[in-house]
Short mmCIF file of the C-alpha atoms (twelve columns), coordinates in Angstrom:
data_MODEL
# 
_entry.id   MODEL 
# 
loop_
_atom_site.group_PDB 
_atom_site.id 
_atom_site.type_symbol 
_atom_site.label_atom_id 
_atom_site.label_alt_id 
_atom_site.label_comp_id 
_atom_site.label_asym_id 
_atom_site.label_seq_id 
_atom_site.Cartn_x 
_atom_site.Cartn_y 
_atom_site.Cartn_z 
_atom_site.pdbx_PDB_model_num 
ATOM 1   C CA . UNK A 1   -23.088 -20.012 -0.183  1 
ATOM 2   C CA . UNK A 2   -21.079 -17.733 2.072   1 
ATOM 3   C CA . UNK A 3   -19.077 -20.661 3.446   1 
ATOM 4   C CA . UNK A 4   -18.141 -21.771 -0.079  1 
ATOM 5   C CA . UNK A 5   -17.024 -18.248 -0.939  1 
ATOM 6   C CA . UNK A 6   -14.929 -18.070 2.202   1 
ATOM 7   C CA . UNK A 7   -13.344 -21.440 1.474   1 
ATOM 8   C CA . UNK A 8   -12.261 -20.405 -2.028  1 
ATOM 9   C CA . UNK A 9   -10.727 -17.145 -0.838  1 
ATOM 10  C CA . UNK A 10  -8.910  -18.736 2.099   1 
ATOM 11  C CA . UNK A 11  -7.564  -21.477 -0.176  1 
ATOM 12  C CA . UNK A 12  -6.060  -19.018 -2.665  1 
ATOM 13  C CA . UNK A 13  -4.506  -16.807 0.016   1 
ATOM 14  C CA . UNK A 14  -3.188  -19.686 2.117   1 
ATOM 15  C CA . UNK A 15  -1.499  -21.300 -0.873  1 
ATOM 16  C CA . UNK A 16  0.309   -18.055 -1.615  1 
ATOM 17  C CA . UNK A 17  1.362   -17.569 1.997   1 
ATOM 18  C CA . UNK A 18  2.573   -21.173 2.283   1 
ATOM 19  C CA . UNK A 19  4.829   -20.768 -0.735  1 
ATOM 20  C CA . UNK A 20  6.215   -17.494 0.613   1 
ATOM 21  C CA . UNK A 21  6.914   -18.962 4.045   1 
ATOM 22  C CA . UNK A 22  8.661   -21.969 2.541   1 
ATOM 23  C CA . UNK A 23  10.995  -19.635 0.645   1 
ATOM 24  C CA . UNK A 24  11.877  -17.559 3.734   1 
ATOM 25  C CA . UNK A 25  13.123  -19.751 6.534   1 
ATOM 26  C CA . UNK A 26  16.102  -18.122 8.222   1 
ATOM 27  C CA . UNK A 27  16.533  -14.388 7.574   1 
ATOM 28  C CA . UNK A 28  15.238  -11.902 10.208  1 
ATOM 29  C CA . UNK A 29  11.616  -10.913 9.705   1 
ATOM 30  C CA . UNK A 30  9.871   -7.546  10.036  1 
ATOM 31  C CA . UNK A 31  6.101   -7.138  10.457  1 
ATOM 32  C CA . UNK A 32  3.892   -4.272  9.291   1 
ATOM 33  C CA . UNK A 33  0.233   -3.538  10.099  1 
ATOM 34  C CA . UNK A 34  -1.643  -0.816  8.211   1 
ATOM 35  C CA . UNK A 35  -5.152  0.589   8.688   1 
ATOM 36  C CA . UNK A 36  -6.602  3.354   6.537   1 
ATOM 37  C CA . UNK A 37  -10.113 4.728   7.039   1 
ATOM 38  C CA . UNK A 38  -11.988 7.938   6.347   1 
ATOM 39  C CA . UNK A 39  -13.737 7.655   9.719   1 
ATOM 40  C CA . UNK A 40  -10.486 8.999   11.178  1 
ATOM 41  C CA . UNK A 41  -11.338 12.322  9.529   1 
ATOM 42  C CA . UNK A 42  -15.131 12.140  9.967   1 
ATOM 43  C CA . UNK A 43  -16.347 10.887  6.557   1 
ATOM 44  C CA . UNK A 44  -17.565 7.568   5.106   1 
ATOM 45  C CA . UNK A 45  -17.300 7.403   1.316   1 
ATOM 46  C CA . UNK A 46  -15.062 6.674   -1.700  1 
ATOM 47  C CA . UNK A 47  -11.942 4.802   -0.512  1 
ATOM 48  C CA . UNK A 48  -13.448 4.086   2.890   1 
ATOM 49  C CA . UNK A 49  -11.317 1.346   4.474   1 
ATOM 50  C CA . UNK A 50  -8.019  -0.447  3.935   1 
ATOM 51  C CA . UNK A 51  -6.341  -3.162  6.002   1 
ATOM 52  C CA . UNK A 52  -2.951  -4.704  5.267   1 
ATOM 53  C CA . UNK A 53  -0.593  -7.071  7.007   1 
ATOM 54  C CA . UNK A 54  2.858   -7.498  5.494   1 
ATOM 55  C CA . UNK A 55  5.913   -9.424  6.578   1 
ATOM 56  C CA . UNK A 56  9.340   -9.261  4.983   1 
ATOM 57  C CA . UNK A 57  12.611  -11.120 5.392   1 
ATOM 58  C CA . UNK A 58  15.609  -8.797  5.446   1 
ATOM 59  C CA . UNK A 59  18.859  -9.481  3.635   1 
ATOM 60  C CA . UNK A 60  17.967  -12.837 2.087   1 
ATOM 61  C CA . UNK A 61  20.227  -14.576 -0.419  1 
ATOM 62  C CA . UNK A 62  17.668  -15.452 -3.103  1 
ATOM 63  C CA . UNK A 63  14.819  -13.395 -4.604  1 
ATOM 64  C CA . UNK A 64  11.375  -14.915 -5.298  1 
ATOM 65  C CA . UNK A 65  11.326  -17.266 -8.280  1 
ATOM 66  C CA . UNK A 66  9.561   -14.713 -10.480 1 
ATOM 67  C CA . UNK A 67  12.251  -12.051 -9.845  1 
ATOM 68  C CA . UNK A 68  15.454  -14.072 -10.245 1 
ATOM 69  C CA . UNK A 69  16.264  -12.845 -13.730 1 
ATOM 70  C CA . UNK A 70  15.510  -9.277  -12.686 1 
ATOM 71  C CA . UNK A 71  17.835  -9.477  -9.662  1 
ATOM 72  C CA . UNK A 72  20.769  -10.443 -11.881 1 
ATOM 73  C CA . UNK A 73  20.682  -6.962  -13.411 1 
ATOM 74  C CA . UNK A 74  21.762  -5.389  -10.098 1 
ATOM 75  C CA . UNK A 75  25.085  -5.364  -8.256  1 
ATOM 76  C CA . UNK A 76  24.188  -7.479  -5.222  1 
ATOM 77  C CA . UNK A 77  26.079  -7.169  -1.952  1 
ATOM 78  C CA . UNK A 78  28.600  -9.879  -1.272  1 
ATOM 79  C CA . UNK A 79  32.294  -10.559 -1.344  1 
ATOM 80  C CA . UNK A 80  34.079  -7.869  -3.353  1 
ATOM 81  C CA . UNK A 81  31.007  -5.594  -3.683  1 
ATOM 82  C CA . UNK A 82  31.191  -1.890  -2.812  1 
ATOM 83  C CA . UNK A 83  29.050  -1.382  0.336   1 
ATOM 84  C CA . UNK A 84  27.832  2.072   -0.701  1 
ATOM 85  C CA . UNK A 85  26.703  0.920   -4.165  1 
ATOM 86  C CA . UNK A 86  25.522  -2.679  -3.838  1 
ATOM 87  C CA . UNK A 87  21.963  -3.892  -3.166  1 
ATOM 88  C CA . UNK A 88  20.598  -6.250  -0.526  1 
ATOM 89  C CA . UNK A 89  17.510  -8.397  -1.133  1 
ATOM 90  C CA . UNK A 90  14.318  -8.256  0.924   1 
ATOM 91  C CA . UNK A 91  11.334  -10.452 0.155   1 
ATOM 92  C CA . UNK A 92  8.018   -11.219 1.761   1 
ATOM 93  C CA . UNK A 93  4.282   -11.208 1.297   1 
ATOM 94  C CA . UNK A 94  1.221   -9.155  2.201   1 
ATOM 95  C CA . UNK A 95  -2.535  -9.658  2.493   1 
ATOM 96  C CA . UNK A 96  -4.689  -6.587  1.836   1 
ATOM 97  C CA . UNK A 97  -8.412  -5.771  1.958   1 
ATOM 98  C CA . UNK A 98  -9.804  -2.483  0.612   1 
ATOM 99  C CA . UNK A 99  -13.373 -1.134  0.347   1 
ATOM 100 C CA . UNK A 100 -14.863 1.592   -1.894  1 
ATOM 101 C CA . UNK A 101 -18.390 3.042   -1.629  1 
ATOM 102 C CA . UNK A 102 -20.469 5.945   -2.956  1 
ATOM 103 C CA . UNK A 103 -21.201 8.954   -0.757  1 
ATOM 104 C CA . UNK A 104 -24.764 7.999   0.260   1 
ATOM 105 C CA . UNK A 105 -24.630 4.457   1.635   1 
ATOM 106 C CA . UNK A 106 -28.221 4.722   2.985   1 
ATOM 107 C CA . UNK A 107 -29.727 4.550   -0.532  1 
ATOM 108 C CA . UNK A 108 -30.550 0.950   -1.596  1 
ATOM 109 C CA . UNK A 109 -31.025 1.969   -5.240  1 
ATOM 110 C CA . UNK A 110 -28.314 2.265   -7.881  1 
ATOM 111 C CA . UNK A 111 -26.716 5.720   -7.632  1 
ATOM 112 C CA . UNK A 112 -25.918 6.382   -11.277 1 
ATOM 113 C CA . UNK A 113 -23.921 9.580   -10.709 1 
ATOM 114 C CA . UNK A 114 -21.604 8.129   -8.037  1 
ATOM 115 C CA . UNK A 115 -18.971 5.409   -7.963  1 
ATOM 116 C CA . UNK A 116 -19.985 1.749   -7.557  1 
ATOM 117 C CA . UNK A 117 -19.539 -0.289  -4.408  1 
ATOM 118 C CA . UNK A 118 -16.476 -2.510  -4.575  1 
ATOM 119 C CA . UNK A 119 -13.902 -4.418  -2.555  1 
ATOM 120 C CA . UNK A 120 -10.587 -6.124  -3.251  1 
ATOM 121 C CA . UNK A 121 -8.987  -8.923  -1.246  1 
ATOM 122 C CA . UNK A 122 -5.525  -9.834  -2.500  1 
ATOM 123 C CA . UNK A 123 -2.199  -11.504 -1.795  1 
ATOM 124 C CA . UNK A 124 1.097   -9.889  -2.827  1 
ATOM 125 C CA . UNK A 125 4.513   -11.431 -3.299  1 
ATOM 126 C CA . UNK A 126 7.046   -8.707  -2.434  1 
ATOM 127 C CA . UNK A 127 10.601  -8.300  -3.700  1 
ATOM 128 C CA . UNK A 128 12.927  -5.401  -2.890  1 
ATOM 129 C CA . UNK A 129 16.434  -4.334  -3.814  1 
ATOM 130 C CA . UNK A 130 17.824  -1.822  -1.366  1 
ATOM 131 C CA . UNK A 131 21.039  0.201   -1.255  1 
ATOM 132 C CA . UNK A 132 22.220  2.897   1.143   1 
ATOM 133 C CA . UNK A 133 20.147  5.574   -0.603  1 
ATOM 134 C CA . UNK A 134 17.691  3.864   -2.959  1 
ATOM 135 C CA . UNK A 135 14.922  1.289   -3.029  1 
ATOM 136 C CA . UNK A 136 13.477  -0.767  -5.886  1 
ATOM 137 C CA . UNK A 137 10.164  -2.276  -4.751  1 
ATOM 138 C CA . UNK A 138 8.322   -4.928  -6.804  1 
ATOM 139 C CA . UNK A 139 5.013   -6.701  -6.193  1 
ATOM 140 C CA . UNK A 140 3.087   -9.436  -7.983  1 
ATOM 141 C CA . UNK A 141 -0.512  -9.429  -6.713  1 
ATOM 142 C CA . UNK A 142 -3.391  -11.861 -7.157  1 
ATOM 143 C CA . UNK A 143 -6.800  -11.592 -5.564  1 
ATOM 144 C CA . UNK A 144 -10.560 -11.240 -5.868  1 
ATOM 145 C CA . UNK A 145 -12.716 -8.221  -6.696  1 
ATOM 146 C CA . UNK A 146 -16.453 -8.398  -6.052  1 
ATOM 147 C CA . UNK A 147 -18.714 -10.245 -3.566  1 
ATOM 148 C CA . UNK A 148 -15.981 -12.840 -2.939  1 
ATOM 149 C CA . UNK A 149 -13.903 -10.039 -1.413  1 
ATOM 150 C CA . UNK A 150 -16.472 -9.708  1.416   1 
ATOM 151 C CA . UNK A 151 -16.684 -5.924  1.316   1 
ATOM 152 C CA . UNK A 152 -20.383 -5.926  2.240   1 
ATOM 153 C CA . UNK A 153 -19.906 -8.294  5.169   1 
ATOM 154 C CA . UNK A 154 -16.929 -6.398  6.564   1 
ATOM 155 C CA . UNK A 155 -18.477 -2.934  6.283   1 
ATOM 156 C CA . UNK A 156 -21.864 -4.075  7.631   1 
ATOM 157 C CA . UNK A 157 -20.275 -5.780  10.651  1 
ATOM 158 C CA . UNK A 158 -18.119 -2.765  11.479  1 
ATOM 159 C CA . UNK A 159 -21.027 -0.333  11.144  1 
ATOM 160 C CA . UNK A 160 -23.218 -2.462  13.413  1 
ATOM 161 C CA . UNK A 161 -20.425 -2.593  15.958  1 
ATOM 162 C CA . UNK A 162 -19.942 1.180   15.906  1 
ATOM 163 C CA . UNK A 163 -23.627 2.111   15.588  1 
ATOM 164 C CA . UNK A 164 -23.070 3.713   12.170  1 
ATOM 165 C CA . UNK A 165 -25.398 3.826   9.163   1 
ATOM 166 C CA . UNK A 166 -25.919 0.351   7.709   1 
ATOM 167 C CA . UNK A 167 -24.732 0.279   4.071   1 
ATOM 168 C CA . UNK A 168 -27.763 -0.476  1.876   1 
ATOM 169 C CA . UNK A 169 -26.450 -0.470  -1.695  1 
ATOM 170 C CA . UNK A 170 -24.083 -3.435  -1.897  1 
ATOM 171 C CA . UNK A 171 -26.475 -5.224  -4.300  1 
ATOM 172 C CA . UNK A 172 -25.015 -2.897  -6.943  1 
ATOM 173 C CA . UNK A 173 -21.354 -3.688  -6.304  1 
ATOM 174 C CA . UNK A 174 -18.823 -4.676  -8.954  1 
ATOM 175 C CA . UNK A 175 -19.188 -8.354  -9.881  1 
ATOM 176 C CA . UNK A 176 -16.653 -11.082 -9.089  1 
ATOM 177 C CA . UNK A 177 -13.419 -10.855 -11.089 1 
ATOM 178 C CA . UNK A 178 -9.944  -12.265 -10.644 1 
ATOM 179 C CA . UNK A 179 -7.602  -9.354  -9.937  1 
ATOM 180 C CA . UNK A 180 -4.005  -9.342  -11.191 1 
ATOM 181 C CA . UNK A 181 -1.481  -6.569  -10.633 1 
ATOM 182 C CA . UNK A 182 2.211   -5.908  -11.161 1 
ATOM 183 C CA . UNK A 183 3.688   -2.975  -9.260  1 
ATOM 184 C CA . UNK A 184 7.056   -1.230  -9.308  1 
ATOM 185 C CA . UNK A 185 8.253   1.689   -7.197  1 
ATOM 186 C CA . UNK A 186 11.617  3.436   -7.137  1 
ATOM 187 C CA . UNK A 187 12.731  5.728   -4.302  1 
ATOM 188 C CA . UNK A 188 16.034  7.488   -3.751  1 
ATOM 189 C CA . UNK A 189 17.073  9.972   -1.093  1 
ATOM 190 C CA . UNK A 190 19.108  12.917  -2.380  1 
ATOM 191 C CA . UNK A 191 22.341  13.052  -0.313  1 
ATOM 192 C CA . UNK A 192 23.117  16.624  -1.367  1 
ATOM 193 C CA . UNK A 193 19.884  17.853  0.280   1 
ATOM 194 C CA . UNK A 194 20.309  16.054  3.601   1 
ATOM 195 C CA . UNK A 195 20.925  17.963  6.825   1 
ATOM 196 C CA . UNK A 196 22.918  16.384  9.667   1 
ATOM 197 C CA . UNK A 197 23.882  17.294  13.221  1 
ATOM 198 C CA . UNK A 198 27.198  19.114  13.699  1 
ATOM 199 C CA . UNK A 199 29.079  15.877  14.351  1 
ATOM 200 C CA . UNK A 200 27.280  14.254  11.366  1 
ATOM 201 C CA . UNK A 201 26.022  11.391  13.517  1 
ATOM 202 C CA . UNK A 202 22.297  12.226  13.369  1 
ATOM 203 C CA . UNK A 203 20.253  12.899  10.222  1 
ATOM 204 C CA . UNK A 204 17.772  15.770  10.650  1 
ATOM 205 C CA . UNK A 205 16.257  16.318  7.190   1 
ATOM 206 C CA . UNK A 206 16.064  14.526  3.853   1 
ATOM 207 C CA . UNK A 207 14.286  14.601  0.490   1 
ATOM 208 C CA . UNK A 208 13.118  11.486  -1.391  1 
ATOM 209 C CA . UNK A 209 11.604  11.531  -4.895  1 
ATOM 210 C CA . UNK A 210 9.779   8.440   -6.142  1 
ATOM 211 C CA . UNK A 211 8.355   6.893   -9.308  1 
ATOM 212 C CA . UNK A 212 5.566   4.302   -9.376  1 
ATOM 213 C CA . UNK A 213 3.971   2.154   -12.066 1 
ATOM 214 C CA . UNK A 214 1.241   -0.490  -11.970 1 
ATOM 215 C CA . UNK A 215 -0.145  -2.788  -14.658 1 
ATOM 216 C CA . UNK A 216 -3.233  -4.951  -14.305 1 
ATOM 217 C CA . UNK A 217 -6.991  -5.200  -14.611 1 
ATOM 218 C CA . UNK A 218 -7.533  -3.616  -11.172 1 
ATOM 219 C CA . UNK A 219 -5.209  -0.608  -11.452 1 
ATOM 220 C CA . UNK A 220 -2.998  0.662   -14.258 1 
ATOM 221 C CA . UNK A 221 -1.264  3.990   -13.669 1 
ATOM 222 C CA . UNK A 222 2.065   5.825   -13.647 1 
ATOM 223 C CA . UNK A 223 2.961   8.187   -10.824 1 
ATOM 224 C CA . UNK A 224 5.668   10.467  -9.465  1 
ATOM 225 C CA . UNK A 225 6.030   11.953  -6.012  1 
ATOM 226 C CA . UNK A 226 8.240   13.613  -3.420  1 
ATOM 227 C CA . UNK A 227 8.612   13.148  0.361   1 
ATOM 228 C CA . UNK A 228 10.235  15.581  2.827   1 
ATOM 229 C CA . UNK A 229 11.191  14.424  6.343   1 
ATOM 230 C CA . UNK A 230 12.181  16.661  9.259   1 
ATOM 231 C CA . UNK A 231 12.999  15.404  12.738  1 
ATOM 232 C CA . UNK A 232 15.615  13.810  14.928  1 
ATOM 233 C CA . UNK A 233 17.717  10.718  14.275  1 
ATOM 234 C CA . UNK A 234 16.143  9.873   10.900  1 
ATOM 235 C CA . UNK A 235 16.840  6.252   10.003  1 
ATOM 236 C CA . UNK A 236 17.192  4.953   6.468   1 
ATOM 237 C CA . UNK A 237 13.529  3.952   6.363   1 
ATOM 238 C CA . UNK A 238 11.100  5.075   3.685   1 
ATOM 239 C CA . UNK A 239 7.626   6.059   5.004   1 
ATOM 240 C CA . UNK A 240 5.157   3.310   4.076   1 
ATOM 241 C CA . UNK A 241 1.830   3.471   2.244   1 
ATOM 242 C CA . UNK A 242 -0.843  0.831   1.926   1 
ATOM 243 C CA . UNK A 243 -1.172  1.368   -1.821  1 
ATOM 244 C CA . UNK A 244 1.529   0.738   -2.634  1 
ATOM 245 C CA . UNK A 245 3.344   -0.451  0.449   1 
ATOM 246 C CA . UNK A 246 7.047   0.402   0.695   1 
ATOM 247 C CA . UNK A 247 8.593   -1.889  3.261   1 
ATOM 248 C CA . UNK A 248 10.615  -0.008  5.840   1 
ATOM 249 C CA . UNK A 249 13.949  -1.209  7.210   1 
ATOM 250 C CA . UNK A 250 14.665  0.972   10.206  1 
ATOM 251 C CA . UNK A 251 18.127  1.953   11.395  1 
ATOM 252 C CA . UNK A 252 19.417  0.500   14.618  1 
ATOM 253 C CA . UNK A 253 19.659  3.744   16.602  1 
ATOM 254 C CA . UNK A 254 17.554  3.624   19.768  1 
ATOM 255 C CA . UNK A 255 14.836  6.045   18.783  1 
ATOM 256 C CA . UNK A 256 13.718  8.502   16.125  1 
ATOM 257 C CA . UNK A 257 10.860  10.908  15.553  1 
ATOM 258 C CA . UNK A 258 9.971   13.030  12.546  1 
ATOM 259 C CA . UNK A 259 7.194   14.753  10.639  1 
ATOM 260 C CA . UNK A 260 6.859   14.402  6.902   1 
ATOM 261 C CA . UNK A 261 5.014   15.923  3.971   1 
ATOM 262 C CA . UNK A 262 4.515   14.156  0.662   1 
ATOM 263 C CA . UNK A 263 2.763   14.547  -2.659  1 
ATOM 264 C CA . UNK A 264 2.138   12.211  -5.585  1 
ATOM 265 C CA . UNK A 265 0.551   12.678  -8.991  1 
ATOM 266 C CA . UNK A 266 -0.795  9.761   -11.045 1 
ATOM 267 C CA . UNK A 267 -1.847  9.356   -14.660 1 
ATOM 268 C CA . UNK A 268 -4.583  6.720   -14.443 1 
ATOM 269 C CA . UNK A 269 -5.411  4.406   -17.336 1 
ATOM 270 C CA . UNK A 270 -7.426  1.827   -15.397 1 
ATOM 271 C CA . UNK A 271 -9.287  1.793   -12.063 1 
ATOM 272 C CA . UNK A 272 -11.769 -1.068  -11.784 1 
ATOM 273 C CA . UNK A 273 -13.547 0.702   -8.906  1 
ATOM 274 C CA . UNK A 274 -14.482 3.507   -11.313 1 
ATOM 275 C CA . UNK A 275 -14.401 1.773   -14.721 1 
ATOM 276 C CA . UNK A 276 -16.352 -1.291  -13.588 1 
ATOM 277 C CA . UNK A 277 -15.712 -4.915  -14.504 1 
ATOM 278 C CA . UNK A 278 -13.258 -5.692  -17.286 1 
ATOM 279 C CA . UNK A 279 -15.110 -8.420  -19.186 1 
ATOM 280 C CA . UNK A 280 -18.784 -7.680  -18.458 1 
ATOM 281 C CA . UNK A 281 -21.069 -4.677  -18.137 1 
ATOM 282 C CA . UNK A 282 -21.332 -3.134  -14.673 1 
ATOM 283 C CA . UNK A 283 -21.970 0.269   -13.155 1 
ATOM 284 C CA . UNK A 284 -19.169 2.759   -13.865 1 
ATOM 285 C CA . UNK A 285 -18.391 6.470   -13.832 1 
ATOM 286 C CA . UNK A 286 -16.118 8.650   -15.958 1 
ATOM 287 C CA . UNK A 287 -12.778 8.773   -14.160 1 
ATOM 288 C CA . UNK A 288 -10.312 11.629  -13.982 1 
ATOM 289 C CA . UNK A 289 -7.087  10.868  -15.835 1 
ATOM 290 C CA . UNK A 290 -4.897  12.855  -13.426 1 
ATOM 291 C CA . UNK A 291 -5.196  12.314  -9.665  1 
ATOM 292 C CA . UNK A 292 -3.107  13.904  -6.909  1 
ATOM 293 C CA . UNK A 293 -2.450  13.035  -3.259  1 
ATOM 294 C CA . UNK A 294 -1.153  15.412  -0.593  1 
ATOM 295 C CA . UNK A 295 -0.297  14.129  2.850   1 
ATOM 296 C CA . UNK A 296 1.332   15.026  6.137   1 
ATOM 297 C CA . UNK A 297 2.253   12.683  8.947   1 
ATOM 298 C CA . UNK A 298 4.243   11.767  12.020  1 
ATOM 299 C CA . UNK A 299 6.498   8.742   12.646  1 
ATOM 300 C CA . UNK A 300 7.947   7.700   16.007  1 
ATOM 301 C CA . UNK A 301 10.171  4.691   16.683  1 
ATOM 302 C CA . UNK A 302 11.684  3.339   19.868  1 
ATOM 303 C CA . UNK A 303 13.908  0.293   19.544  1 
ATOM 304 C CA . UNK A 304 12.137  -2.315  17.439  1 
ATOM 305 C CA . UNK A 305 8.683   -0.693  17.471  1 
ATOM 306 C CA . UNK A 306 7.402   2.140   15.286  1 
ATOM 307 C CA . UNK A 307 4.057   3.884   14.893  1 
ATOM 308 C CA . UNK A 308 2.968   6.375   12.263  1 
ATOM 309 C CA . UNK A 309 -0.041  8.479   11.292  1 
ATOM 310 C CA . UNK A 310 -0.758  9.968   7.852   1 
ATOM 311 C CA . UNK A 311 -3.469  12.475  6.886   1 
ATOM 312 C CA . UNK A 312 -4.153  12.136  3.164   1 
ATOM 313 C CA . UNK A 313 -6.103  14.409  0.817   1 
ATOM 314 C CA . UNK A 314 -6.898  12.997  -2.643  1 
ATOM 315 C CA . UNK A 315 -8.154  15.038  -5.575  1 
ATOM 316 C CA . UNK A 316 -11.460 13.979  -7.224  1 
ATOM 317 C CA . UNK A 317 -11.087 10.605  -8.957  1 
ATOM 318 C CA . UNK A 318 -14.115 10.892  -11.254 1 
ATOM 319 C CA . UNK A 319 -15.743 13.785  -13.070 1 
ATOM 320 C CA . UNK A 320 -18.904 13.951  -10.935 1 
ATOM 321 C CA . UNK A 321 -17.012 13.916  -7.630  1 
ATOM 322 C CA . UNK A 322 -17.405 17.434  -6.269  1 
ATOM 323 C CA . UNK A 323 -14.879 17.501  -3.426  1 
ATOM 324 C CA . UNK A 324 -11.463 15.969  -2.694  1 
ATOM 325 C CA . UNK A 325 -11.445 13.004  -0.328  1 
ATOM 326 C CA . UNK A 326 -9.552  12.867  2.962   1 
ATOM 327 C CA . UNK A 327 -8.694  9.843   5.075   1 
ATOM 328 C CA . UNK A 328 -6.347  8.863   7.869   1 
ATOM 329 C CA . UNK A 329 -3.795  6.063   8.007   1 
ATOM 330 C CA . UNK A 330 -2.222  4.360   11.015  1 
ATOM 331 C CA . UNK A 331 0.619   1.832   10.881  1 
ATOM 332 C CA . UNK A 332 2.359   -0.290  13.509  1 
ATOM 333 C CA . UNK A 333 5.725   -1.803  12.610  1 
ATOM 334 C CA . UNK A 334 7.886   -4.350  14.377  1 
ATOM 335 C CA . UNK A 335 11.530  -4.809  13.387  1 
ATOM 336 C CA . UNK A 336 13.821  -7.748  14.221  1 
ATOM 337 C CA . UNK A 337 16.884  -7.474  16.463  1 
# 
């Protein structure tokens, strides 16, 4: 049974990746690896683990097939375009796996006053339009929620490896369901608030507001946030998150280092990991409509390699959750020449 489940998942994800690779043959490629886990801050509950690999082609000529009409609405860079106002195209794909659990994973019984167990394994087609100061990020995601996402197997294997408590309640996880998601995020640095070195060759500080919207049976929400960066030699990158991921395109200066602080508020209409399955009855809890994230972090880049760490605090996501959640996030990025 497990082998059949694995075959179906691998087939869906490999078909998506094959199409993406066929569309992206020549442009330079960047690679991004993300890991988020609450073990980095000493807990093991709620959003407990996230893994994501993403790759993106920079400055391609054609968007993905599903975004071609959308791209025509923007002034694309090319002959006769104004360099400070036109947009370049980035496109790529990502594979992501996330796990959610209640607080007490040692209890094999259904915990009615805590969130259900759940996992999501999904493929994302990524499309970006980027100018000197702004970023429009689009994703079309397809994947699996439920036992086919292998949340139980992944968490059990990791806990055995680390000698942690074996999770006992996965029999009560959300059932299998096809997951579909559309995501949009807009980010724009505010030039008037930037600080530069005396010779204006090195950026030292900037401010970036953002807007986010998702639509689908897994998540539906609208959000707004703000990021402050302070450091040395800030490139034109936007700090990345696993949900959603904003692909970074680093500047070509030799090195940079900075700290950042960010916040985001979301109005949540749908969260399958709290609301339960869409088309059948399953365990659920009453979610909070408004959820907030606060985070601080550090990014360092030398040449083509970058590493970052984020410490995230999230307000309670459902009414019976007593305390905010915290988790850590590590990313490793590799940029082309």
